[in-house]
PDB file of C-alpha atoms in Angstrom:
ATOM      1  CA  UNK O   1      -7.434 -23.471   2.130  1.00 83.00           C
ATOM      2  CA  UNK O   2     -11.057 -24.450   1.618  1.00 92.00           C
ATOM      3  CA  UNK O   3     -13.858 -22.065   0.738  1.00 93.00           C
ATOM      4  CA  UNK O   4     -15.191 -21.782   4.311  1.00 92.00           C
ATOM      5  CA  UNK O   5     -11.771 -20.950   5.669  1.00 94.00           C
ATOM      6  CA  UNK O   6     -11.289 -18.302   3.012  1.00 95.00           C
ATOM      7  CA  UNK O   7     -14.705 -16.730   3.708  1.00 93.00           C
ATOM      8  CA  UNK O   8     -13.787 -16.436   7.381  1.00 94.00           C
ATOM      9  CA  UNK O   9     -10.317 -15.120   6.549  1.00 96.00           C
ATOM     10  CA  UNK O  10     -11.557 -12.459   4.161  1.00 96.00           C
ATOM     11  CA  UNK O  11     -14.294 -11.256   6.538  1.00 95.00           C
ATOM     12  CA  UNK O  12     -11.795 -10.915   9.378  1.00 97.00           C
ATOM     13  CA  UNK O  13      -9.243  -9.250   7.078  1.00 97.00           C
ATOM     14  CA  UNK O  14     -11.828  -6.675   5.955  1.00 97.00           C
ATOM     15  CA  UNK O  15     -12.957  -6.078   9.573  1.00 97.00           C
ATOM     16  CA  UNK O  16      -9.383  -5.389  10.706  1.00 98.00           C
ATOM     17  CA  UNK O  17      -9.034  -2.718   8.025  1.00 96.00           C
ATOM     18  CA  UNK O  18     -12.437  -1.149   8.628  1.00 96.00           C
ATOM     19  CA  UNK O  19     -13.620  -2.155   5.157  1.00 94.00           C
ATOM     20  CA  UNK O  20     -16.311  -4.520   6.414  1.00 96.00           C
ATOM     21  CA  UNK O  21     -18.606  -1.865   7.889  1.00 95.00           C
ATOM     22  CA  UNK O  22     -19.878  -0.662   4.493  1.00 95.00           C
ATOM     23  CA  UNK O  23     -23.474  -1.644   3.990  1.00 94.00           C
ATOM     24  CA  UNK O  24     -24.556  -4.049   1.272  1.00 94.00           C
ATOM     25  CA  UNK O  25     -25.615  -1.272  -1.107  1.00 96.00           C
ATOM     26  CA  UNK O  26     -22.123   0.169  -1.034  1.00 97.00           C
ATOM     27  CA  UNK O  27     -20.525  -3.297  -1.183  1.00 96.00           C
ATOM     28  CA  UNK O  28     -22.608  -4.118  -4.274  1.00 97.00           C
ATOM     29  CA  UNK O  29     -21.263  -0.966  -5.872  1.00 98.00           C
ATOM     30  CA  UNK O  30     -17.731  -2.097  -5.108  1.00 97.00           C
ATOM     31  CA  UNK O  31     -18.585  -5.462  -6.626  1.00 98.00           C
ATOM     32  CA  UNK O  32     -19.847  -3.770  -9.805  1.00 98.00           C
ATOM     33  CA  UNK O  33     -16.633  -1.770 -10.031  1.00 98.00           C
ATOM     34  CA  UNK O  34     -14.513  -4.925  -9.694  1.00 98.00           C
ATOM     35  CA  UNK O  35     -16.579  -6.753 -12.344  1.00 98.00           C
ATOM     36  CA  UNK O  36     -15.791  -3.857 -14.697  1.00 98.00           C
ATOM     37  CA  UNK O  37     -12.095  -4.337 -13.939  1.00 98.00           C
ATOM     38  CA  UNK O  38     -12.438  -8.049 -14.755  1.00 98.00           C
ATOM     39  CA  UNK O  39     -14.017  -7.061 -18.069  1.00 97.00           C
ATOM     40  CA  UNK O  40     -11.153  -4.738 -18.819  1.00 95.00           C
ATOM     41  CA  UNK O  41      -8.565  -7.427 -17.936  1.00 96.00           C
ATOM     42  CA  UNK O  42     -10.306  -9.927 -20.264  1.00 97.00           C
ATOM     43  CA  UNK O  43     -10.457  -7.368 -23.041  1.00 95.00           C
ATOM     44  CA  UNK O  44      -6.735  -6.752 -22.647  1.00 94.00           C
ATOM     45  CA  UNK O  45      -6.062 -10.465 -22.938  1.00 94.00           C
ATOM     46  CA  UNK O  46      -8.412 -11.101 -25.845  1.00 94.00           C
ATOM     47  CA  UNK O  47      -8.223  -8.041 -28.099  1.00 92.00           C
ATOM     48  CA  UNK O  48      -5.811  -5.664 -26.429  1.00 88.00           C
ATOM     49  CA  UNK O  49      -6.380  -2.104 -25.356  1.00 76.00           C
ATOM     50  CA  UNK O  50      -5.261  -0.253 -28.510  1.00 76.00           C
ATOM     51  CA  UNK O  51      -4.308   2.871 -26.566  1.00 78.00           C
ATOM     52  CA  UNK O  52      -1.107   4.719 -27.447  1.00 78.00           C
ATOM     53  CA  UNK O  53      -0.882   6.186 -23.938  1.00 81.00           C
ATOM     54  CA  UNK O  54      -0.741   2.728 -22.264  1.00 77.00           C
ATOM     55  CA  UNK O  55       2.241   0.418 -22.167  1.00 80.00           C
ATOM     56  CA  UNK O  56       1.460  -3.071 -23.447  1.00 83.00           C
ATOM     57  CA  UNK O  57       2.164  -5.690 -20.796  1.00 87.00           C
ATOM     58  CA  UNK O  58       3.302  -9.254 -21.320  1.00 92.00           C
ATOM     59  CA  UNK O  59       0.700 -12.070 -21.450  1.00 93.00           C
ATOM     60  CA  UNK O  60       1.704 -13.440 -18.035  1.00 96.00           C
ATOM     61  CA  UNK O  61       1.301  -9.967 -16.498  1.00 95.00           C
ATOM     62  CA  UNK O  62      -2.114  -9.716 -18.104  1.00 95.00           C
ATOM     63  CA  UNK O  63      -3.082 -13.093 -16.605  1.00 97.00           C
ATOM     64  CA  UNK O  64      -1.823 -12.000 -13.181  1.00 98.00           C
ATOM     65  CA  UNK O  65      -4.016  -8.873 -13.473  1.00 97.00           C
ATOM     66  CA  UNK O  66      -7.042 -10.997 -14.340  1.00 98.00           C
ATOM     67  CA  UNK O  67      -6.366 -13.274 -11.326  1.00 98.00           C
ATOM     68  CA  UNK O  68      -6.087 -10.198  -9.086  1.00 98.00           C
ATOM     69  CA  UNK O  69      -9.346  -8.728 -10.352  1.00 98.00           C
ATOM     70  CA  UNK O  70     -11.192 -12.018 -10.063  1.00 98.00           C
ATOM     71  CA  UNK O  71      -9.981 -12.213  -6.461  1.00 97.00           C
ATOM     72  CA  UNK O  72     -11.397  -8.737  -5.802  1.00 98.00           C
ATOM     73  CA  UNK O  73     -14.758  -9.874  -7.213  1.00 98.00           C
ATOM     74  CA  UNK O  74     -14.717 -12.997  -5.023  1.00 96.00           C
ATOM     75  CA  UNK O  75     -13.815 -11.016  -1.934  1.00 97.00           C
ATOM     76  CA  UNK O  76     -16.801  -8.720  -2.392  1.00 97.00           C
ATOM     77  CA  UNK O  77     -19.110 -11.698  -2.942  1.00 97.00           C
ATOM     78  CA  UNK O  78     -17.722 -13.370   0.207  1.00 96.00           C
ATOM     79  CA  UNK O  79     -18.266 -10.264   2.284  1.00 97.00           C
ATOM     80  CA  UNK O  80     -21.831  -9.753   1.016  1.00 97.00           C
ATOM     81  CA  UNK O  81     -22.629 -13.387   1.788  1.00 97.00           C
ATOM     82  CA  UNK O  82     -21.039 -13.076   5.230  1.00 96.00           C
ATOM     83  CA  UNK O  83     -23.105  -9.962   6.044  1.00 96.00           C
ATOM     84  CA  UNK O  84     -26.226 -12.082   5.504  1.00 97.00           C
ATOM     85  CA  UNK O  85     -24.714 -15.134   7.266  1.00 96.00           C
ATOM     86  CA  UNK O  86     -24.789 -17.177   4.068  1.00 96.00           C
ATOM     87  CA  UNK O  87     -22.010 -19.646   3.430  1.00 94.00           C
ATOM     88  CA  UNK O  88     -20.595 -20.003  -0.054  1.00 94.00           C
ATOM     89  CA  UNK O  89     -21.323 -23.723   0.188  1.00 94.00           C
ATOM     90  CA  UNK O  90     -25.025 -22.909   0.627  1.00 96.00           C
ATOM     91  CA  UNK O  91     -24.918 -20.632  -2.428  1.00 97.00           C
ATOM     92  CA  UNK O  92     -23.148 -23.213  -4.543  1.00 96.00           C
ATOM     93  CA  UNK O  93     -25.436 -26.078  -3.542  1.00 96.00           C
ATOM     94  CA  UNK O  94     -28.563 -23.996  -4.031  1.00 97.00           C
ATOM     95  CA  UNK O  95     -27.399 -22.856  -7.449  1.00 97.00           C
ATOM     96  CA  UNK O  96     -26.411 -26.366  -8.457  1.00 97.00           C
ATOM     97  CA  UNK O  97     -29.888 -27.634  -7.523  1.00 97.00           C
ATOM     98  CA  UNK O  98     -31.491 -24.785  -9.492  1.00 96.00           C
ATOM     99  CA  UNK O  99     -29.395 -25.566 -12.599  1.00 96.00           C
ATOM    100  CA  UNK O 100     -30.070 -29.301 -12.390  1.00 96.00           C
ATOM    101  CA  UNK O 101     -33.802 -28.869 -11.880  1.00 95.00           C
ATOM    102  CA  UNK O 102     -34.059 -26.336 -14.683  1.00 95.00           C
ATOM    103  CA  UNK O 103     -31.853 -27.954 -17.338  1.00 95.00           C
ATOM    104  CA  UNK O 104     -31.511 -31.646 -16.458  1.00 89.00           C
ATOM    105  CA  UNK O 105     -35.101 -32.814 -16.770  1.00 72.00           C
TER     106      UNK O 105
END
């Protein structure tokens, strides 16, 4: 599946479940929450949680959790972009141009 197909899929998936209607302010809040969960997943992988009330999971389970949380971050980014009718290709190309013009002089 390419990035455009996935953006369309995720927008339709969210619309079917009535998750799409949240405005961009709320969606940005969801994105922030998911970024925090990515941070927690990375911490678990890198230094552990060091909490006696939590069961330590295997490395492959920790990686699966990170993949899941990164997917949640991406989904929120896709939906925000879709709400403004911006393709991810446009974002990537624009950002690439910015990086090259700023750092490849």
